[in-house]
Coordinates of C-alpha atoms in Angstrom, one line a residue:
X1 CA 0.0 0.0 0.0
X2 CA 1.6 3.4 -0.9
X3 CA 2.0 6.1 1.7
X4 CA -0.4 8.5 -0.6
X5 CA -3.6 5.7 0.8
X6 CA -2.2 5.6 4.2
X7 CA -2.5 9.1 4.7
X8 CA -6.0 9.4 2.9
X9 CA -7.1 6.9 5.1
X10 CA -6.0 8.3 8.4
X11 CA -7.8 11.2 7.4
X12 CA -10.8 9.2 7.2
X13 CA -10.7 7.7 10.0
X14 CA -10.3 11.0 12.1
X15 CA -13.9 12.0 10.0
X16 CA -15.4 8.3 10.8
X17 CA -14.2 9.2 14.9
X18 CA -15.9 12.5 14.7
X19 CA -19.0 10.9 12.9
X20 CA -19.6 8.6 15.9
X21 CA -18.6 11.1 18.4
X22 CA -15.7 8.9 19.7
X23 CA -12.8 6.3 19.0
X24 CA -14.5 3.9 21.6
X25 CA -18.1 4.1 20.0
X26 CA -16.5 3.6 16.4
X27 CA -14.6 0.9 17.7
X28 CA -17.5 -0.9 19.4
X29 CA -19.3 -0.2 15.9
X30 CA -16.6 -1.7 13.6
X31 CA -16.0 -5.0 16.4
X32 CA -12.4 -4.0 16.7
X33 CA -10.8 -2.8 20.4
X34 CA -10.5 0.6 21.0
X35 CA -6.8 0.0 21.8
X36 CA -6.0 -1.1 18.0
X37 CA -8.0 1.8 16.6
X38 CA -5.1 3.6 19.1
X39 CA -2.8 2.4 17.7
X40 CA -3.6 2.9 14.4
X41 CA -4.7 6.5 14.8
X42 CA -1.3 7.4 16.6
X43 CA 0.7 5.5 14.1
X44 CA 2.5 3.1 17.0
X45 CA 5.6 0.9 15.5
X46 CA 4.8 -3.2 14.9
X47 CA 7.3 -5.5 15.9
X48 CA 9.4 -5.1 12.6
X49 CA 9.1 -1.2 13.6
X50 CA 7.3 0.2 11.0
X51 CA 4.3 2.5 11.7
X52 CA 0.7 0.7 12.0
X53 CA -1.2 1.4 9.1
X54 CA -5.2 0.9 8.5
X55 CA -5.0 -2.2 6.5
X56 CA -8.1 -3.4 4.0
X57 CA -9.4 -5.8 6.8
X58 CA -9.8 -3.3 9.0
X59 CA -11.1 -0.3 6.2
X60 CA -13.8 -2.5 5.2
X61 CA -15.2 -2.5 8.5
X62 CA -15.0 1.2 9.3
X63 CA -16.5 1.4 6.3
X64 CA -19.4 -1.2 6.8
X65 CA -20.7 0.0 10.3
X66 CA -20.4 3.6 9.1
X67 CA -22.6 3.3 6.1
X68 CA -19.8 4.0 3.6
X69 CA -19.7 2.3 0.6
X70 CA -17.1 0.3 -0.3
X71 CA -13.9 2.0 -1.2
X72 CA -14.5 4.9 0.6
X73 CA -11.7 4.7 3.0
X74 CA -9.4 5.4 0.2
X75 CA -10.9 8.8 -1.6
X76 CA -10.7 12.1 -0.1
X77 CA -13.5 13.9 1.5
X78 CA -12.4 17.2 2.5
X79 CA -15.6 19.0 1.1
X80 CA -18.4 16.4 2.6
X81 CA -20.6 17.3 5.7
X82 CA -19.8 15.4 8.3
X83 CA -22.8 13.0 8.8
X84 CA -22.7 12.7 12.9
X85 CA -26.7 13.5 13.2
X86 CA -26.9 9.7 11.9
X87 CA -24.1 8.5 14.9
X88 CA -25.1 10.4 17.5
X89 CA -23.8 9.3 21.2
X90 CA -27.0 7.4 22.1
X91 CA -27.5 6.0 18.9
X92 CA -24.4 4.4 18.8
X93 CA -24.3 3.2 21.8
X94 CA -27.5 1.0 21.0
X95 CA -26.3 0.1 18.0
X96 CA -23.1 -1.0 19.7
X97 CA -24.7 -3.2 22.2
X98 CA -27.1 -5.2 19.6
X99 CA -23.8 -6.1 18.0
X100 CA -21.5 -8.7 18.9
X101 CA -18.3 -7.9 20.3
X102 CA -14.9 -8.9 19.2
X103 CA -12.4 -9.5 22.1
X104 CA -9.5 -10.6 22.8
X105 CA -8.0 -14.0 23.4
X106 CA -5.9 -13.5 26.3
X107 CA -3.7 -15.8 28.0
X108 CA -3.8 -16.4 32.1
X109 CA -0.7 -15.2 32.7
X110 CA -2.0 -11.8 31.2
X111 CA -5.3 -11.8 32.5
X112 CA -3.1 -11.8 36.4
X113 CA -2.4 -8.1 35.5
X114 CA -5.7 -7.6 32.9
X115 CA -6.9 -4.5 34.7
X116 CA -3.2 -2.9 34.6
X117 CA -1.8 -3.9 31.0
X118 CA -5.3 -4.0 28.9
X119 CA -4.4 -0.6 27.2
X120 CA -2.4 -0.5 24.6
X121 CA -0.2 -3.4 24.6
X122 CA -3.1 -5.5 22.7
X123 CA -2.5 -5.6 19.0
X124 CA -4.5 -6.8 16.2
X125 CA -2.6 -10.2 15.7
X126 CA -4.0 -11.3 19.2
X127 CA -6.6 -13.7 18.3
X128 CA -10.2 -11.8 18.9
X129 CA -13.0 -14.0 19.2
X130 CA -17.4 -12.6 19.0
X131 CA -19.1 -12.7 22.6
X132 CA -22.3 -12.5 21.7
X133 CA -23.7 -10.6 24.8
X134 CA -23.5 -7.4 25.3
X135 CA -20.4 -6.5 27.4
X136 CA -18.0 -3.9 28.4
X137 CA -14.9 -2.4 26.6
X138 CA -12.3 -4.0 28.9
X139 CA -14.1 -7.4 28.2
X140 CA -11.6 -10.5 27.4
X141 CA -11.6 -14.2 26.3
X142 CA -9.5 -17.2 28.5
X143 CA -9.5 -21.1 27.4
X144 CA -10.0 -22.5 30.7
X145 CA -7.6 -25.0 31.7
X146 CA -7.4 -27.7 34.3
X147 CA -10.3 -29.6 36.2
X148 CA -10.9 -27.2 39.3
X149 CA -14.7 -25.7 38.1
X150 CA -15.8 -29.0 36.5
X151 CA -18.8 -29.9 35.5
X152 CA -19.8 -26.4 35.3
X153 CA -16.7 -25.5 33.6
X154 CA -14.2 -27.8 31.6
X155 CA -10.9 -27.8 30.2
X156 CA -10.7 -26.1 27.2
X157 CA -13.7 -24.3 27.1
X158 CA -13.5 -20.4 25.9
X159 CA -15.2 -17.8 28.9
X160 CA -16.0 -14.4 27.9
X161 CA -15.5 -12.0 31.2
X162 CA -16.2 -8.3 31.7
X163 CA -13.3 -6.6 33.8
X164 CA -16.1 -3.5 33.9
X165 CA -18.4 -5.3 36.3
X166 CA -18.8 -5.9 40.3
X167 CA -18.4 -9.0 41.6
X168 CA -21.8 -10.0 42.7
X169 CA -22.1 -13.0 45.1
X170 CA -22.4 -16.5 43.4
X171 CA -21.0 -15.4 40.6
X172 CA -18.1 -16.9 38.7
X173 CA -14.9 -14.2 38.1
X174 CA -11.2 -14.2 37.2
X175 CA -9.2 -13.3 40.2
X176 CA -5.6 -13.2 40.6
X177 CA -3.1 -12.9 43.7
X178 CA -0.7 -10.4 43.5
X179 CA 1.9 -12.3 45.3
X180 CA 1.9 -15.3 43.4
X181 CA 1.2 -13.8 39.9
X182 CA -1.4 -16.5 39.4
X183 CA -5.2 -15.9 37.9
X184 CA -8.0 -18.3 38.8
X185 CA -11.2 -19.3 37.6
X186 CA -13.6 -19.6 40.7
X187 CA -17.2 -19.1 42.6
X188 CA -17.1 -16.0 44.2
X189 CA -19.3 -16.8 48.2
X190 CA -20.1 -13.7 50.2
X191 CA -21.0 -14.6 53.6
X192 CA -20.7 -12.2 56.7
X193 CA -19.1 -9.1 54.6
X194 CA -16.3 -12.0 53.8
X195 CA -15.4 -12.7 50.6
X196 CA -14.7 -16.5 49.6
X197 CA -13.4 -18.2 46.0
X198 CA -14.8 -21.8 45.7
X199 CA -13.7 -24.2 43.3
X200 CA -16.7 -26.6 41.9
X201 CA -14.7 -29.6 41.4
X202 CA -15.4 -31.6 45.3
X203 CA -12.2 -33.2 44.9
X204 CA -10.2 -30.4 44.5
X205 CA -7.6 -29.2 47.1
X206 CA -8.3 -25.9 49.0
X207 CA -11.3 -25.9 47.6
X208 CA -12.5 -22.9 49.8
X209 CA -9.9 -20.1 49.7
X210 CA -10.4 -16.7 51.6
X211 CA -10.3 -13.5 49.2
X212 CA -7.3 -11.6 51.4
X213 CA -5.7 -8.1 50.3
X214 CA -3.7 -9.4 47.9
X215 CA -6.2 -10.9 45.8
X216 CA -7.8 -9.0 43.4
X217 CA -10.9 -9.8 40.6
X218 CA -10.0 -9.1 37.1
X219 CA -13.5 -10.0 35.4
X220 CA -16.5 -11.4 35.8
X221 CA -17.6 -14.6 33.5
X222 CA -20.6 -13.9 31.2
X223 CA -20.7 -16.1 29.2
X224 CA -19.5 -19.4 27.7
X225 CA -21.2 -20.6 25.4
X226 CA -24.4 -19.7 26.9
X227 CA -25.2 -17.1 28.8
X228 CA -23.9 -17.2 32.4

């Protein structure tokens, strides 16, 4: 692609940001993560070192949610009206949430630190997978691994989980220690103002395990391949 598109098309995409009133609602519109359409917009270096470009993949989907027709990342449109009375704030938020959303496919060692290292270090070769309930912008995929939530929950299952929500009681989260590095799947049990992680499996060791000060809850499940 020659630098004369690239340019074109960041252009665009400043119009397309200002059409739906933000980056986050244009990302949430095209199914990409806000922190991509960073690091497009700020031109960060790939590994190789070479600035991040909007390629066609992700062109034809600005264009697509935005009601462009095809091609239109790649002419100029200096003298258009901006068409934001279509994408206003409200409207794009609905339309946002009766979409699925692409996240993430994280791995558990990054979901330990999820809430610190979300923004920006994701980048569009991480695997993103649809949740198809509606979900926050922090949201993230894990593969669950080992027995410790079985039956509910087996190995090698994908769980969608929303960093944006609280932990309600009896409901299943992500939570890491920040001692031991280590992120968890587990049942969160409030009893008494206490907070408790459970593991299903009744054969499992520690099965109960107090929530102390050093453990923290990165997301809450919600779904997996069914609503949770």
């Amino acid at each position: 692609m020659n630098r004369r598109i690239d340019n074109i098309r960041l252009k665009n995409l400043e119009r397309l940001i200002k059409e739906a009133n933000s980056a986050a609602n244009l990302a949430r519109l095209a199914k990409t993560s806000s922190s991509y359409i960073s690091q497009v917009r700020n031109q960060l270096n790939t590994a190789t070192g070479t600035p991040r470009t909007i390629g066609n993949e992700l062109s034809e989907r600005l264009e697509r949610c935005m009601g462009k027709k095809s091609g239109w990342m790649d002419l100029e449109h200096e003298d258009e009206p901006l068409q934001s009375e279509e994408f206003s704030a409200p409207k794009a938020k609905e339309y946002a949430r009766s979409e699925c959303s692409l996240l993430p496919l994280i791995t558990w060692q990054r979901a330990a630190n999820w809430p610190e290292v979300h923004e920006p270090r994701i980048d569009y070769d991480t695997e993103h997978l649809l949740c198809p309930v509606q979900c926050g912008e922090n949201s993230f995929v894990l593969e669950v691994q080992g027995s410790s939530m079985e039956p509910k929950f087996r190995d090698g299952e994908m769980i969608f989980a929303d960093a944006s929500l609280k932990p309600q009681n009896g409901q299943y989260v992500i939570a890491h220690d920040l001692n031991t590095k280590e992120a968890m799947l587990r049942q969160l049990v409030i009893d008494s103002g206490r907070r408790y992680l459970q593991a299903l499996n009744p054969d499992w060791p520690d099965k109960i395990i107090e929530m102390g000060s050093s453990i923290t809850v990165s997301g809450v499940v919600i779904f997996k391949g069914e609503p949770v």
